[in-house]
Coordinates of C-alpha atoms in Angstrom, one line a residue:
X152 CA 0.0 0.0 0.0
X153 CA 0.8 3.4 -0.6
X154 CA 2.4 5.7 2.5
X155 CA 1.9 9.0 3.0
X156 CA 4.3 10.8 5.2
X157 CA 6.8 14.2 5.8
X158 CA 10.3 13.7 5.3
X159 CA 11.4 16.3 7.8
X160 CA 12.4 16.4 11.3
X161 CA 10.1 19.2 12.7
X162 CA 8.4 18.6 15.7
X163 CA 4.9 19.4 14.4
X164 CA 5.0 17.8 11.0
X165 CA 1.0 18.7 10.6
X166 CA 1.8 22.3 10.8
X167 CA 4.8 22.4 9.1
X168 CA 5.4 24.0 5.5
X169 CA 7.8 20.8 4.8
X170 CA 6.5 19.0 1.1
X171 CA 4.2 15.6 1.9
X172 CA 5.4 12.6 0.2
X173 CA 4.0 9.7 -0.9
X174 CA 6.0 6.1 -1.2
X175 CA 4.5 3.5 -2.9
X176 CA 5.7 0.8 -5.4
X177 CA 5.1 0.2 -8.9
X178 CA 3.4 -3.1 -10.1
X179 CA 5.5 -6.5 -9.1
X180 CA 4.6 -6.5 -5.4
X181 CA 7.7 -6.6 -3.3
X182 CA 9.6 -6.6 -6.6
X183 CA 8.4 -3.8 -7.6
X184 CA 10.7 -0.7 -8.4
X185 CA 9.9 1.5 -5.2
X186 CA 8.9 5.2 -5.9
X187 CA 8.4 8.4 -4.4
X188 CA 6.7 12.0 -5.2
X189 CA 5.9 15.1 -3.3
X190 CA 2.8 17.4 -2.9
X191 CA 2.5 20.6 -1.0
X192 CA -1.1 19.1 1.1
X193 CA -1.8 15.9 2.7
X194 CA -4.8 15.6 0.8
X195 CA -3.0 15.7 -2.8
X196 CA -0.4 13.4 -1.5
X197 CA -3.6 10.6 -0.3
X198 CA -5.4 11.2 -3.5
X199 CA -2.8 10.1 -5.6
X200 CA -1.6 7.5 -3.2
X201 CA -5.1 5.9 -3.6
X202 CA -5.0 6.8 -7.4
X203 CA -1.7 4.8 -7.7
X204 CA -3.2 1.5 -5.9
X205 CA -6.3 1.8 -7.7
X206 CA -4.2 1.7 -11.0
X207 CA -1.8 -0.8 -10.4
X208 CA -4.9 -3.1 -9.2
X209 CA -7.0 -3.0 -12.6
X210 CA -3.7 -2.4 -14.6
X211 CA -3.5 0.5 -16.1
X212 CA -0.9 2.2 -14.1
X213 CA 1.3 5.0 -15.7
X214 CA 4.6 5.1 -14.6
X215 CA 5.2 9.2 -14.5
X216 CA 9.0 8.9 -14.2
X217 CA 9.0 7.4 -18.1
X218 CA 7.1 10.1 -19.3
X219 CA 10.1 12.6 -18.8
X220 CA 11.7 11.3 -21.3
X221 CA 12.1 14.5 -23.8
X222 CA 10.5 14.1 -27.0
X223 CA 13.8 14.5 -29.1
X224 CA 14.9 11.1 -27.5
X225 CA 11.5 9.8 -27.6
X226 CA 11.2 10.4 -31.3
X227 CA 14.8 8.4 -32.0
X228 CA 14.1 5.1 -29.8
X229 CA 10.7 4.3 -31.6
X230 CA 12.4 5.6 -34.5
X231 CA 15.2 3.1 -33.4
X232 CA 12.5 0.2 -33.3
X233 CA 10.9 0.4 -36.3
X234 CA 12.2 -1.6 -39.1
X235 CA 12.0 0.5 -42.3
X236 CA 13.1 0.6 -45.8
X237 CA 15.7 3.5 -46.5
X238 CA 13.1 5.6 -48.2
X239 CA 10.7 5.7 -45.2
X240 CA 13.6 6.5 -42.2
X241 CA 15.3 9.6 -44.4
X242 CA 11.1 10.6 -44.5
X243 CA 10.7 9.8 -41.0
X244 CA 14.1 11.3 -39.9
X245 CA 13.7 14.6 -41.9
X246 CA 10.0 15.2 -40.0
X247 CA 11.9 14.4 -36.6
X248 CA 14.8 16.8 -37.2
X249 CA 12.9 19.6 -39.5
X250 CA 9.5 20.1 -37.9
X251 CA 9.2 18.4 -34.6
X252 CA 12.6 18.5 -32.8
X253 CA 13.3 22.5 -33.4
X254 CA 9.2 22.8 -32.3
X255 CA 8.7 20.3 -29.3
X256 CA 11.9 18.5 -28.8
X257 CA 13.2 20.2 -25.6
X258 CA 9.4 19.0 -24.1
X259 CA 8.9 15.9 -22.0
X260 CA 6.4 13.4 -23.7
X261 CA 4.3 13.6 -20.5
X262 CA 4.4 17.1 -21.3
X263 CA 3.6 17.7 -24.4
X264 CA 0.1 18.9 -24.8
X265 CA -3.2 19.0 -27.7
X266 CA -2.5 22.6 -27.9
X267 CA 1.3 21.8 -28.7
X268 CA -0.1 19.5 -31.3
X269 CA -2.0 21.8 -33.1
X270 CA 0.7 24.4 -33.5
X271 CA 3.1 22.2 -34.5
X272 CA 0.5 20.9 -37.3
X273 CA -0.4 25.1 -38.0
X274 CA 2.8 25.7 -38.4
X275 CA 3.8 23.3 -41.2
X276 CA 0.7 23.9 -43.1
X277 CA 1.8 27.5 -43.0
X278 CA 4.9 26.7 -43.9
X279 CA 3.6 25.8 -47.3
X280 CA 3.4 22.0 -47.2
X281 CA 0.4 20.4 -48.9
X282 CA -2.9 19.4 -46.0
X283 CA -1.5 15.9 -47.6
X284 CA 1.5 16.4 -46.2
X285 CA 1.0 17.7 -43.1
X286 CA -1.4 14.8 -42.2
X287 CA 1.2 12.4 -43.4
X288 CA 4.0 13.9 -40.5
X289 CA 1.5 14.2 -38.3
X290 CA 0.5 10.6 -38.4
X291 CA 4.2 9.7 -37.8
X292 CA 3.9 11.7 -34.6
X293 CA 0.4 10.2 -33.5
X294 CA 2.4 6.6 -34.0
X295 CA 5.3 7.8 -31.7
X296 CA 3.0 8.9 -29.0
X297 CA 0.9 5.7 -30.2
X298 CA 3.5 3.6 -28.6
X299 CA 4.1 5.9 -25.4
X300 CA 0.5 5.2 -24.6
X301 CA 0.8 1.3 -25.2
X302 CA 4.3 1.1 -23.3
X303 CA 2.6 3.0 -20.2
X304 CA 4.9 6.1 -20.2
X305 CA 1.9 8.6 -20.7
X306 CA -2.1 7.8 -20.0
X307 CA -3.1 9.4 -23.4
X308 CA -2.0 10.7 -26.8
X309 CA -2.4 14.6 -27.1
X310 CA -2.9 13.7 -31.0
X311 CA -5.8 12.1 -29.8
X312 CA -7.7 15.5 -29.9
X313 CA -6.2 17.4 -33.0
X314 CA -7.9 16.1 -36.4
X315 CA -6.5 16.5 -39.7
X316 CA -6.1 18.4 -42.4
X317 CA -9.1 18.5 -45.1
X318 CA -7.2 18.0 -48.4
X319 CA -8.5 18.1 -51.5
X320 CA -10.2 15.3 -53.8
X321 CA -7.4 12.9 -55.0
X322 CA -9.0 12.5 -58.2
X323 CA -6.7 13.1 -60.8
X324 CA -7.3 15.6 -63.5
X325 CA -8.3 14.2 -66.8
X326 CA -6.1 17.3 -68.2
X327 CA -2.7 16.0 -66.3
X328 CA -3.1 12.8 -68.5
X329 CA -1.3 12.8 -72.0
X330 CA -2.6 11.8 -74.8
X331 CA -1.5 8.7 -77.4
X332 CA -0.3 11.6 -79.6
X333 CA 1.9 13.4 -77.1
X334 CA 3.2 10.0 -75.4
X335 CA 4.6 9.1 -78.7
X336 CA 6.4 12.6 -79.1
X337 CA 7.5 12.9 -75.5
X338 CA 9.7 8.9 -76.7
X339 CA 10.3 10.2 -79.5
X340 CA 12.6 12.8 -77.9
X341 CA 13.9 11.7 -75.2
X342 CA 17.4 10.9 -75.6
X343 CA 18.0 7.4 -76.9
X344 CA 19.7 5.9 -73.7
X345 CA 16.2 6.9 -71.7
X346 CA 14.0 6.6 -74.3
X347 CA 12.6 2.8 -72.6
X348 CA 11.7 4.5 -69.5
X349 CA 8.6 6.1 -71.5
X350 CA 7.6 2.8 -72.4
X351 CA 8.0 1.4 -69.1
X352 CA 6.2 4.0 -67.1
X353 CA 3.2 4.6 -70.2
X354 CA 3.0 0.6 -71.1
X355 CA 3.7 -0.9 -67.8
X356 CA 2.6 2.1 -65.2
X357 CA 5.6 1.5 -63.2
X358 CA 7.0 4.5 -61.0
X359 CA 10.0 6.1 -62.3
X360 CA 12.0 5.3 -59.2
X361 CA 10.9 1.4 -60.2
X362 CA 12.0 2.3 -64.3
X363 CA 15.3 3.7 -63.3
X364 CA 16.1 0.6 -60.9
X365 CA 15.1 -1.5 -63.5
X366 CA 17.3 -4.8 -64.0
X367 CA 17.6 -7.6 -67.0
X368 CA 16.3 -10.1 -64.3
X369 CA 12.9 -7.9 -64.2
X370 CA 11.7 -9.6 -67.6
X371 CA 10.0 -12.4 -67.6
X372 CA 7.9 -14.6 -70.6
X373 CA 5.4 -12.0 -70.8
X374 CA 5.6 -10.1 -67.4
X375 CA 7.5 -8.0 -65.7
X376 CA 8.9 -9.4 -61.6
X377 CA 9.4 -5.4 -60.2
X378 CA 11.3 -6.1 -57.1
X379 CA 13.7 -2.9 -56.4
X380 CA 13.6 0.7 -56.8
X381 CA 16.4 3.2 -57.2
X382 CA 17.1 5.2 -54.1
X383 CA 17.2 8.5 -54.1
X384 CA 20.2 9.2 -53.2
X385 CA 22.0 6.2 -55.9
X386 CA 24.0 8.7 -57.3
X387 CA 26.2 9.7 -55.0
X388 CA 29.4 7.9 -53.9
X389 CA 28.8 7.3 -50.6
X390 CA 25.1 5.4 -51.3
X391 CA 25.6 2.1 -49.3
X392 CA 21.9 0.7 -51.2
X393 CA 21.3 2.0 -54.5
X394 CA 18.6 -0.4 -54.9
X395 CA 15.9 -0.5 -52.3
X396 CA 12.7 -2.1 -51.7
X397 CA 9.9 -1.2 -53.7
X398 CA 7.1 1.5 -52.0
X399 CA 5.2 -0.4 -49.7
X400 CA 6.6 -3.5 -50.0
X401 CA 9.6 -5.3 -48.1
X402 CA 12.4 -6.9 -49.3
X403 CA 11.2 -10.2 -49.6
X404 CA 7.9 -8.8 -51.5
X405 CA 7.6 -8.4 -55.4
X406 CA 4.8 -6.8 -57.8
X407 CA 4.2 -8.4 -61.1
X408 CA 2.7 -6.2 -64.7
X409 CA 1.9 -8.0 -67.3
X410 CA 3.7 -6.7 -70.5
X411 CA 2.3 -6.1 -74.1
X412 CA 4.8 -7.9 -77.1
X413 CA 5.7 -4.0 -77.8
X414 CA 7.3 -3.4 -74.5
X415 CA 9.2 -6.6 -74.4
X416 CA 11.0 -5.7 -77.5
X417 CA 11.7 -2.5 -76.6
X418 CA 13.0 -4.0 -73.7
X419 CA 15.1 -6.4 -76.1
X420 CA 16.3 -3.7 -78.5
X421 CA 18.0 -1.4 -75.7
X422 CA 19.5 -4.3 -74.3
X423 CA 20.8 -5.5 -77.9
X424 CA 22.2 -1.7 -78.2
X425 CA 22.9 -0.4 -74.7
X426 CA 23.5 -3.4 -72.3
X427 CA 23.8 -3.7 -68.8
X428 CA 25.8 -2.4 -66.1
X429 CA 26.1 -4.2 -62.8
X430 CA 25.3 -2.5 -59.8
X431 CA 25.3 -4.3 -56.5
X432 CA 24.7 -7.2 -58.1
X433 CA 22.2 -6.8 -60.5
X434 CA 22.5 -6.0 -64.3
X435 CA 21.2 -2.5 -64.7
X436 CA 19.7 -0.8 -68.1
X437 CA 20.2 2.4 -66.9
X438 CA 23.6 3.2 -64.7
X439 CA 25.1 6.3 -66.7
X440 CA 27.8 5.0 -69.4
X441 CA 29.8 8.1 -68.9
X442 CA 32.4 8.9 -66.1
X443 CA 31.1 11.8 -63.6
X444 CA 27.7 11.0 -64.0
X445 CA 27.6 8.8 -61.1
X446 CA 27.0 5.2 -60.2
X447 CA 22.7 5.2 -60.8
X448 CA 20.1 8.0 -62.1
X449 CA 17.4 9.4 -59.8
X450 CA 14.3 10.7 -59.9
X451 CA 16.4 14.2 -59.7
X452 CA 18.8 13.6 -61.7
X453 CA 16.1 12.0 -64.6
X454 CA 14.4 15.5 -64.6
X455 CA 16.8 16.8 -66.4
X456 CA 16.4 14.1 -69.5
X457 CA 12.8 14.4 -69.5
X458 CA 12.4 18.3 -69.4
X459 CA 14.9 18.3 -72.0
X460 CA 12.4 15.8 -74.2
X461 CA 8.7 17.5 -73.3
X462 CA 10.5 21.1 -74.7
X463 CA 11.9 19.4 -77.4
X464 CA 8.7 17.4 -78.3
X465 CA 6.6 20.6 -77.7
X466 CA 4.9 19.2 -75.3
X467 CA 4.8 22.2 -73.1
X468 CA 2.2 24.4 -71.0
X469 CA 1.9 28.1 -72.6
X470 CA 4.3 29.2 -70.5
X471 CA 7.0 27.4 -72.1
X472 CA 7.5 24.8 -69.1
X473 CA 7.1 21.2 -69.8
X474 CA 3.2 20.5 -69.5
X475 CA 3.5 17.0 -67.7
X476 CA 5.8 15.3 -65.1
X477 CA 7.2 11.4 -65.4
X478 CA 3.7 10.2 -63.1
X479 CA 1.4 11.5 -65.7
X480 CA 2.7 8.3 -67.7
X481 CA 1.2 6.3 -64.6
X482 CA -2.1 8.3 -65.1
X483 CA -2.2 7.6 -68.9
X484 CA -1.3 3.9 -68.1
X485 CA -4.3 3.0 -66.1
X486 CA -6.8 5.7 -67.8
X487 CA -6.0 3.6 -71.2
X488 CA -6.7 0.0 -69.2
X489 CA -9.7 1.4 -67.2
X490 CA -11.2 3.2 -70.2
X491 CA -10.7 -0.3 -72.4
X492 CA -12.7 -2.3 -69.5
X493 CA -9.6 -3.8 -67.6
X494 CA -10.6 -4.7 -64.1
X495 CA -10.0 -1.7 -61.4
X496 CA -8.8 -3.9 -58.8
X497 CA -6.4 -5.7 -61.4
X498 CA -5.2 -2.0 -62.3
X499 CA -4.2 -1.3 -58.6
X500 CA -2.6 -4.5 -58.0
X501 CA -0.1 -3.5 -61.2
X502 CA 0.3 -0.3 -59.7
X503 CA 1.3 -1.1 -56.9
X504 CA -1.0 0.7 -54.8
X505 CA -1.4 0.0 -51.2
X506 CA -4.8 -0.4 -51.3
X507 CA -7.7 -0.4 -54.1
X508 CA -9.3 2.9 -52.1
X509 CA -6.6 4.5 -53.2
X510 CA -7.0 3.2 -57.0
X511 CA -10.8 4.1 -57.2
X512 CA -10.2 7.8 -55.3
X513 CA -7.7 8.7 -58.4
X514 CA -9.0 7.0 -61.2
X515 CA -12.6 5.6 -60.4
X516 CA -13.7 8.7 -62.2
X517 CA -12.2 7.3 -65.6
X518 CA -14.3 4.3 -66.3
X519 CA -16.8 5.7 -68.8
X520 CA -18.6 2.3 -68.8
X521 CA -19.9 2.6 -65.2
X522 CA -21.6 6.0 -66.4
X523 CA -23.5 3.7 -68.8
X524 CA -24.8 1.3 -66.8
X525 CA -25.8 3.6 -64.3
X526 CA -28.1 5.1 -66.7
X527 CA -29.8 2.2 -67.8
X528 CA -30.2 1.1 -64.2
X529 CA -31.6 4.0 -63.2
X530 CA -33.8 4.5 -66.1
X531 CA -35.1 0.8 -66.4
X532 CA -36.0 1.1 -62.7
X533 CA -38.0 4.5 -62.7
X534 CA -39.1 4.3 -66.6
X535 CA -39.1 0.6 -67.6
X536 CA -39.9 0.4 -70.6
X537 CA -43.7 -0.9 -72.0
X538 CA -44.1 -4.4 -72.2
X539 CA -44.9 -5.5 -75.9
X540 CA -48.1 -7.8 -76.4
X541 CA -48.3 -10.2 -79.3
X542 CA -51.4 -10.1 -81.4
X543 CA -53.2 -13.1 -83.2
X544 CA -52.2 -13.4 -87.1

């Protein structure tokens, strides 16, 4: 049981302006780790003595001294626990040490409060990043205090009582989708060494981290086996893992796309005229043949090869700038199989999307078909049409 007593040596301890304090242990019975905390009244220093037995009896005692851990430390241990790809800890670690540590970091995770929350989450939408965005860091934080709730340190999350951000429809824009005519310019000039990753990203919807990680062993009899994308940071020397696991997947995991006979001799004619390169491993298609240029392209350093082909191609807004980005051949990709009655849930699974919601909230809109059908199920079902009667001859 709890004890409630003064630690000093006046004579009239009742009377006295000496701190009460309350010893008690924390679950284990005698094994239990023993504690101690002070109160200016008796009657603070009984409730919480009670408080303390009552938790540790229906077991869901919180064990304050954990939850003065600071939330810079905090935010590296679970960071420290969570097995990631290389893609997800640089975009975990550059939240930690960009938005939360310079905001909240110097705060205990005990102390760290709704209203601390919410600024931190004002603060980065004001900072410019997309409502997306900012819901995306913020669940990284919710997770971290997630796990300070489950381990005991702190009784609740304080992200418990912020929502998020509204962000806008994730439909894509039917206008951000190229058409046959401007696919086939945009290959046409790109530079000869790049020109597959058009074809890969337009005629198998791959990514183009996935494109510029592509490897001979990829290609199957009719198929591609996507394993590996490029990380982004395979061009510099000191990149340990040029190849990582694909988004959303680990390691072990793989995505197969099925691969019209055009793609798998484009596939066969760079290799006839460019071959491979072998990086950490694994035969390459497109590891720079040139010294300087580094090791692996990246997303960044690809931008340069396809702005270079979209203002070449014409294929540019009225401002001169190029009109679409390397995802927009993703878009065109599964607008041309949705539009041509392909399966939406076979669509996202070639994607690569994490889940078919997020298939159907960008592209459900492109099915033409559906609009079809709904008409005739709604007009067959409030204006069925007259029944015809056969007459004697």
């Amino acid at each position: 049981m709890a004890k409630v007593l003064k630690k000093c040596d006046c004579r009239n301890q009742t009377r006295c302006e000496h701190p009460w304090t309350v010893r008690y242990r924390e679950p284990g019975g005698r094994s239990g780790r023993q504690r101690e905390r002070s109160f200016p009244t008796k009657r603070e220093a009984e409730s919480f003595g009670i408080k303390a037995e009552n938790d540790k009896r229906e077991g869901v005692y919180i064990d304050h001294q954990l939850g003065r851990v600071s939330l810079r430390k905090w935010a590296q241990e679970w960071l420290g626990q969570h097995p990631v790809n290389q893609s997800t800890r640089r975009n975990y670690q550059g939240f930690i040490t960009n938005h939360l540590v310079p905001a909240l970091g110097s705060k205990t995770i005990a102390g760290v409060t709704v209203a601390d929350v919410k600024k931190l989450q004002t603060s980065m939408s004001a900072g410019g990043l997309a409502a997306s965005t900012v819901n995306d860091r913020m669940n990284i934080l919710r997770a971290m205090m997630a796990a300070a709730v489950k381990e005991r340190r702190i009784p609740e999350s304080p992200c418990d009582g912020v929502a998020p951000l509204k962000t806008a429809g994730a439909a894509v824009d039917p206008d951000e989708i190229p058409t046959l005519a401007e696919v086939n310019a945009i290959a046409a000039a790109m530079s000869d060494q790049y020109r597959l990753t058009v074809w890969l990203q337009a005629g198998a919807g791959l990514r183009i981290s996935e494109v510029l990680g592509f490897s001979a062993d990829c290609q199957r009899n009719g198929f591609l086996r996507l394993r590996r994308q490029v990380s982004a940071k395979a061009n510099q020397q000191d990149c340990k893992t040029r190849l990582v696991p694909l988004k959303h997947r680990t390691a072990d995991e793989y995505r197969d796309v099925p691969t019209p006979p055009f793609l798998d001799q484009e596939i066969g004619s760079h290799l006839k005229r460019w071959g491979t390169v072998t990086v950490d491993g694994l035969e390459v298609l497109f590891s720079p043949r040139e010294r300087g240029k580094g090791q692996m392209p990246t997303a960044s350093t690809y931008g340069y090869h396809w702005r270079k082909a979209l203002i070449a191609a014409g294929v540019v807004s009225p401002d001169g700038k190029p009109k679409y980005t390397p995802h927009s051949l993703r878009h065109f990709f599964a607008s041309m199989a949705l539009a041509n009655g392909v399966p939406i849930h076979e669509v996202s699974r070639w994607l690569g999307h994490r889940n078919i919601k997020t298939t159907v909230d960008t592209y459900g809109h492109l099915v033409p078909e559906a609009w079809d059908r709904c008409r005739d199920v709604i007009q067959n079902a409030l204006r069925p049409a007259p029944r015809l009667v056969a007459t004697a001859a």
